[in-house]
Each structure stands twice: as C-alpha cells, then as structure tokens.
Amino acid sequence: MTTWIIGDLQGCHASLEALLSEIGFASARDELIFVGDLVNRGPASEGCLRRVRALAEAGSARCVLGNHDLHLLAVAAGLRAPNADDTLDDILAARDRDAMLDWLARQPLVLRCAERDIVAHAGLHPDWDLDTAERCAREVEAELSGVRREAFLKRMYGNEPARWVECRDAEGRQRFTVNVFTRMRFVTRDDHGLRLKAKGSAAHPPEGCVPWFAADHARGHGSRVFFGHWSTLDAVAWPQYGVYGLDTGCIWNGRLTACDPATLALSSVAAAPGDGRAPL
C-alpha cells in the first residue's frame, strides 16, 4: 500500500482526478490523506466533497478539516454570511446536503498517519506536544460532531486569545485550537502569539514573527508535519524543521501536489483548465 498526502483541493475536482491518474491511485491498494480545504473558490466544490467522502466511506481516504470546510458548515447553519467568491451553492442546494455536511463535521482536525507523522491543515502550535495537540483537537471535534455544533460554530470565529497561555476557559481554548489547526501561518518570535492576518512568504515574515514551524519549540513535538493552507510558502519541503507544506496553489493556477510520506517523493499536476483563478 502507498499512502499519498494531498494538498488543498478547494473545489478543483478536475485537478484531483488528474493527480489520481498521475500517481496511479488504486482504491483497493492505496490510501489518500487530504490536508483540508476540500471546498470553496474552485468550480466543483460539490464534486470534491462527494469524491472524498466516497473514497473515505470505501476505506481508502481520510481528511482533516480546513478553514474553508469550517466556513461551509457555518454558512450552511446560517451563522456566517457567504463571501462574494464562495463556490458553495451546489452543496447548499443538494438534496442530500445534510448528509454531506454531517459527514464533513465528523472529520478530525489532526491525524497521525504513522507513529510520528502528523497531518493538520495549518500546522501544530510550537507550545504543544502531541498529546496536547490531540487532546485539544478531540475537544473541538466533539463539539462539531455532536448536538452542540451550531452553538460551537456561533462562537468559533475570532482572533483571541492569541497565545496558548491566555487560554483560561473552554471557549478560549477551543477558538485557539481552531485557529491553530486551520488558520495559523506566523507566530510572534518571543511568545508564539498567533498573527492570523499575515499571509505572505515564509521568507519575509512580519517584523518580530517567524513561520510557526521555525519558532523555538517549548515542548518540541519531534514529528514530521504535513500541512496545507499556505500557498505562498515558497517551498514544499522544509526538512530542517521536519515539515512539508503541500498547498501549491492549485486554485491560483498553480499545481496540485501529493507526497508519499514513506519516501517523501512528490507528484503534482498543473491546475486543470477551468479550475484555477487569477491571484488576488
């Protein structure tokens, strides 16, 4: 069996099918792990969601949640206004939308794909060890998959608390957890505070900040981390930090990339015609 970890789809269904052909994927033999952001901005969000769900239910795929996936759940619940560039209408109008959304809401925020290999949409906070990361993830996942989903989605958004040491109650801890796993790119160098509005290249961080994976790790997690979310990262492999960023900007007319964690081999395809859009 070969495991392939695949970067952000964001509704680029034709590109996904091209990549599966490129890697010679066989559902009876191989496993796919998606780093989140299955939907939104691309032309076929419904197609991507249905395809990944079908693969998962057949036992040949897993995924973690990304910020666009959470946005879909919030919009569907009437708790968040759609953005002008959303491409979620086909999902929201589908007869089986509730089944699709319920499946999505039951997906994890973090996965172990080997004993020390981690998959998360945006990454792991430098102040967390693996047990802390998984404990925080499971707390949020219980809210999303249970009867309290709407109440959780209603309080999920916000940029505070920005530091782990400021998480003094369940609401703050859960919001921080969502922001770490689905939105984080840069943290402040001195106290590892989240800088959620910064989106540039890892080579040019805001003053006083570093990429989350380059921060001094208070409890070094010692794992390889495979993530997405950061199409302007500049490189996929950062072996000095043990991290691999697989969002190669398919939605921005870049490429869709898969990585075999056993060998670290990369395979990618150019965005299929009609999938990509002009960068903002």
Coordinates of C-alpha atoms in Angstrom, one line a residue:
M1 CA 0.0 0.0 0.0
T2 CA 1.1 3.5 -0.8
T3 CA -0.1 6.5 1.2
W4 CA -0.4 9.8 -0.6
I5 CA -0.9 13.1 1.3
I6 CA -2.7 15.6 -0.9
G7 CA -2.7 19.4 -0.7
D8 CA -5.7 21.8 -0.7
L9 CA -8.3 20.9 -3.3
Q10 CA -10.6 24.0 -2.9
G11 CA -13.1 22.7 -5.3
C12 CA -10.6 21.7 -8.1
H13 CA -12.2 18.4 -8.9
A14 CA -10.7 18.0 -12.4
S15 CA -7.2 18.6 -11.0
L16 CA -7.8 16.0 -8.3
E17 CA -8.8 13.4 -10.9
A18 CA -5.7 14.3 -13.0
L19 CA -3.5 13.9 -9.9
L20 CA -5.0 10.5 -9.1
S21 CA -4.3 9.4 -12.6
E22 CA -0.7 10.7 -12.4
I23 CA 0.1 8.8 -9.2
G24 CA -1.7 5.6 -10.5
F25 CA -4.0 5.6 -7.5
A26 CA -5.9 2.3 -6.9
S27 CA -8.5 2.4 -4.2
A28 CA -8.1 -1.3 -3.3
R29 CA -4.4 -0.8 -2.7
D30 CA -3.6 2.8 -1.8
E31 CA -4.7 5.4 0.8
L32 CA -5.2 9.1 0.4
I33 CA -5.0 11.7 3.1
F34 CA -6.3 15.2 2.4
V35 CA -4.9 18.2 4.3
G36 CA -8.2 20.0 4.3
D37 CA -10.0 22.8 2.4
L38 CA -11.8 20.3 0.2
V39 CA -14.2 23.0 -0.9
N40 CA -14.6 26.6 -2.0
R41 CA -13.3 29.0 -4.6
G42 CA -12.9 26.3 -7.2
P43 CA -15.7 25.4 -9.7
A44 CA -16.6 22.0 -8.3
S45 CA -16.8 22.1 -4.5
E46 CA -19.7 19.6 -4.6
G47 CA -17.7 17.2 -6.8
C48 CA -14.6 17.3 -4.5
L49 CA -16.7 16.8 -1.4
R50 CA -18.6 13.9 -2.9
R51 CA -15.4 12.3 -4.2
V52 CA -13.5 12.4 -1.0
R53 CA -16.5 11.3 1.0
A54 CA -17.0 8.3 -1.3
L55 CA -13.3 7.4 -1.0
A56 CA -13.4 7.7 2.8
E57 CA -16.5 5.5 3.1
A58 CA -14.8 2.9 0.9
G59 CA -11.9 2.9 3.4
S60 CA -9.3 4.4 1.0
A61 CA -9.2 8.1 2.2
R62 CA -9.0 10.2 5.3
C63 CA -9.0 14.0 5.7
V64 CA -8.7 16.8 8.2
L65 CA -10.7 19.9 8.3
G66 CA -9.5 23.3 6.9
N67 CA -10.8 26.8 7.3
H68 CA -12.9 26.7 4.2
D69 CA -14.6 23.4 5.3
L70 CA -15.5 25.1 8.6
H71 CA -16.7 28.1 6.7
L72 CA -19.1 25.9 4.7
L73 CA -20.5 24.4 7.9
A74 CA -21.1 27.9 9.4
V75 CA -22.7 29.2 6.2
A76 CA -24.9 26.2 6.0
A77 CA -26.1 26.8 9.5
G78 CA -26.9 30.4 8.7
L79 CA -24.3 31.6 11.1
R80 CA -21.9 33.2 8.6
A81 CA -22.7 35.2 5.5
P82 CA -21.3 33.8 2.3
N83 CA -18.4 35.6 0.7
A84 CA -18.6 37.0 -2.8
D85 CA -16.1 34.4 -4.1
D86 CA -17.6 31.4 -2.4
T87 CA -18.5 28.4 -4.6
L88 CA -20.7 26.5 -2.2
D89 CA -24.1 26.9 -3.7
D90 CA -24.2 23.4 -5.3
I91 CA -23.6 21.8 -1.9
L92 CA -26.1 24.0 -0.1
A93 CA -28.8 23.3 -2.7
A94 CA -28.2 19.5 -2.9
R95 CA -31.0 17.2 -1.7
D96 CA -28.6 15.3 0.5
R97 CA -26.7 18.4 1.8
D98 CA -27.4 17.4 5.4
A99 CA -25.7 14.0 4.9
M100 CA -22.7 15.6 3.3
L101 CA -22.4 18.3 5.9
D102 CA -22.8 15.8 8.8
W103 CA -20.0 13.7 7.3
L104 CA -17.8 16.7 6.9
A105 CA -18.5 17.8 10.5
R106 CA -17.3 14.4 11.8
Q107 CA -13.8 14.8 10.2
P108 CA -10.8 15.4 12.5
L109 CA -8.6 18.4 12.9
V110 CA -5.4 16.4 13.2
L111 CA -4.4 12.9 12.1
R112 CA -1.5 10.6 12.7
C113 CA -0.6 8.8 9.5
A114 CA 2.3 7.0 11.2
E115 CA 3.6 6.9 14.7
R116 CA 5.3 10.3 14.5
D117 CA 3.8 11.7 11.3
I118 CA 1.1 14.3 11.7
V119 CA -1.4 15.8 9.2
A120 CA -3.1 19.1 10.1
H121 CA -4.4 21.8 7.8
A122 CA -2.3 24.7 9.0
G123 CA 0.1 23.1 11.4
L124 CA 0.9 22.5 15.1
H125 CA 1.5 25.2 17.7
P126 CA 5.1 25.4 18.9
D127 CA 3.9 25.3 22.6
W128 CA 2.1 22.0 22.1
D129 CA 3.4 18.5 22.4
L130 CA 1.5 15.8 20.5
D131 CA -0.7 14.8 23.5
T132 CA -1.8 18.4 24.0
A133 CA -2.5 18.8 20.3
E134 CA -4.6 15.7 20.1
R135 CA -6.4 16.5 23.3
C136 CA -7.3 20.0 22.1
A137 CA -8.4 18.6 18.7
R138 CA -10.7 15.9 20.2
E139 CA -12.4 18.6 22.4
V140 CA -13.3 20.6 19.3
E141 CA -14.2 17.6 17.3
A142 CA -16.7 16.5 19.9
E143 CA -18.4 19.9 19.6
L144 CA -18.6 19.8 15.8
S145 CA -19.9 16.2 15.6
G146 CA -22.5 16.5 18.3
V147 CA -25.7 18.3 19.1
R148 CA -23.9 21.4 20.1
R149 CA -22.5 22.0 16.6
E150 CA -24.4 25.2 15.9
A151 CA -23.6 26.7 19.3
F152 CA -19.9 26.0 18.7
L153 CA -19.9 27.4 15.2
K154 CA -21.5 30.6 16.5
R155 CA -18.7 31.2 18.9
M156 CA -15.8 29.8 16.8
Y157 CA -14.7 33.0 15.0
G158 CA -12.3 35.5 16.4
N159 CA -8.6 36.2 16.8
E160 CA -8.4 36.0 20.5
P161 CA -6.9 34.5 22.6
A162 CA -3.7 34.8 20.5
R163 CA -1.4 32.9 22.9
W164 CA -1.7 29.5 24.4
V165 CA -1.0 30.8 27.9
E166 CA -4.1 33.0 27.6
C167 CA -6.5 30.1 27.1
R168 CA -8.1 30.1 30.5
D169 CA -11.5 28.6 29.7
A170 CA -13.1 26.1 27.3
E171 CA -14.3 28.7 24.8
G172 CA -11.0 30.4 24.5
R173 CA -9.1 27.1 24.3
Q174 CA -11.5 25.8 21.6
R175 CA -11.2 29.0 19.5
F176 CA -7.4 29.0 19.8
T177 CA -7.4 25.3 18.7
V178 CA -9.4 26.0 15.6
N179 CA -7.2 29.0 14.7
V180 CA -4.0 26.9 15.2
F181 CA -5.2 23.9 13.1
T182 CA -6.9 25.8 10.3
R183 CA -5.6 29.4 10.1
M184 CA -2.1 29.7 11.5
R185 CA 0.9 30.8 9.5
F186 CA 3.1 33.1 11.5
V187 CA 3.7 33.4 15.2
T188 CA 5.5 36.1 17.2
R189 CA 9.1 35.1 17.9
D190 CA 9.1 35.9 21.6
D191 CA 5.8 34.5 22.9
H192 CA 4.4 32.4 20.0
G193 CA 1.3 34.6 19.6
L194 CA -0.8 33.9 16.5
R195 CA -0.6 36.5 13.7
L196 CA -3.6 35.4 11.8
K197 CA -3.8 38.3 9.3
A198 CA -0.3 37.8 7.9
K199 CA -0.3 35.7 4.7
G200 CA 3.0 36.4 2.9
S201 CA 6.0 34.3 2.1
A202 CA 7.8 32.4 4.8
A203 CA 11.0 34.1 3.7
H204 CA 9.6 37.5 4.5
P205 CA 7.7 37.3 7.9
P206 CA 6.2 40.3 9.6
E207 CA 8.5 42.1 12.0
G208 CA 9.0 40.1 15.1
C209 CA 7.4 37.0 13.7
V210 CA 8.5 33.6 12.3
P211 CA 6.7 30.8 10.5
W212 CA 5.1 28.6 13.1
F213 CA 7.5 25.8 12.3
A214 CA 10.6 27.9 12.7
A215 CA 9.7 29.0 16.3
D216 CA 11.6 27.7 19.3
H217 CA 9.5 24.7 20.4
A218 CA 8.8 24.9 24.0
R219 CA 7.9 21.2 24.1
G220 CA 9.4 20.1 20.7
H221 CA 6.9 17.7 19.2
G222 CA 9.7 15.8 17.3
S223 CA 7.3 14.8 14.5
R224 CA 7.1 15.3 10.8
V225 CA 4.2 17.5 10.0
F226 CA 2.3 17.6 6.7
F227 CA 0.1 20.5 6.1
G228 CA -1.6 22.8 3.6
H229 CA -3.1 26.3 3.9
W230 CA -0.1 28.3 2.8
S231 CA 0.1 28.6 -1.0
T232 CA 2.8 31.4 -0.8
L233 CA 5.1 29.3 1.4
D234 CA 7.8 29.2 -1.4
A235 CA 8.8 25.6 -0.9
V236 CA 7.2 22.2 -0.1
A237 CA 9.9 20.6 1.9
W238 CA 11.5 22.2 4.9
P239 CA 13.5 19.2 6.2
Q240 CA 15.4 21.2 8.7
Y241 CA 12.1 21.6 10.6
G242 CA 10.6 18.3 9.6
V243 CA 7.6 19.9 7.8
Y244 CA 6.1 19.6 4.4
G245 CA 3.7 22.2 3.1
L246 CA 1.5 20.7 0.3
D247 CA -0.6 23.7 -0.7
T248 CA 1.0 24.5 -4.0
G249 CA -1.7 27.0 -5.1
C250 CA -3.9 24.8 -7.4
I251 CA -6.8 27.3 -7.1
W252 CA -4.4 30.1 -8.1
N253 CA -3.4 28.4 -11.4
G254 CA -0.6 26.6 -9.6
R255 CA -0.3 22.9 -9.0
L256 CA -2.0 20.2 -7.0
T257 CA 0.6 18.1 -5.1
A258 CA 0.8 14.7 -3.4
C259 CA 3.5 13.4 -1.2
D260 CA 4.4 9.8 -0.3
P261 CA 5.5 10.1 3.4
A262 CA 7.4 6.8 3.2
T263 CA 9.8 8.2 0.6
L264 CA 9.0 11.9 0.6
A265 CA 8.6 11.6 -3.2
L266 CA 6.4 14.4 -4.6
S267 CA 4.0 14.2 -7.5
S268 CA 2.0 17.1 -8.9
V269 CA -0.2 18.2 -11.8
A270 CA -0.8 21.7 -13.2
A271 CA -4.2 23.1 -12.4
A272 CA -6.7 21.7 -14.9
P273 CA -8.3 24.2 -17.3
G274 CA -11.1 26.0 -15.6
D275 CA -10.0 25.0 -12.1
G276 CA -7.6 27.9 -11.3
R277 CA -8.4 31.5 -11.0
A278 CA -6.3 34.7 -11.2
P279 CA -4.4 35.5 -7.9
L280 CA -6.0 38.3 -5.9

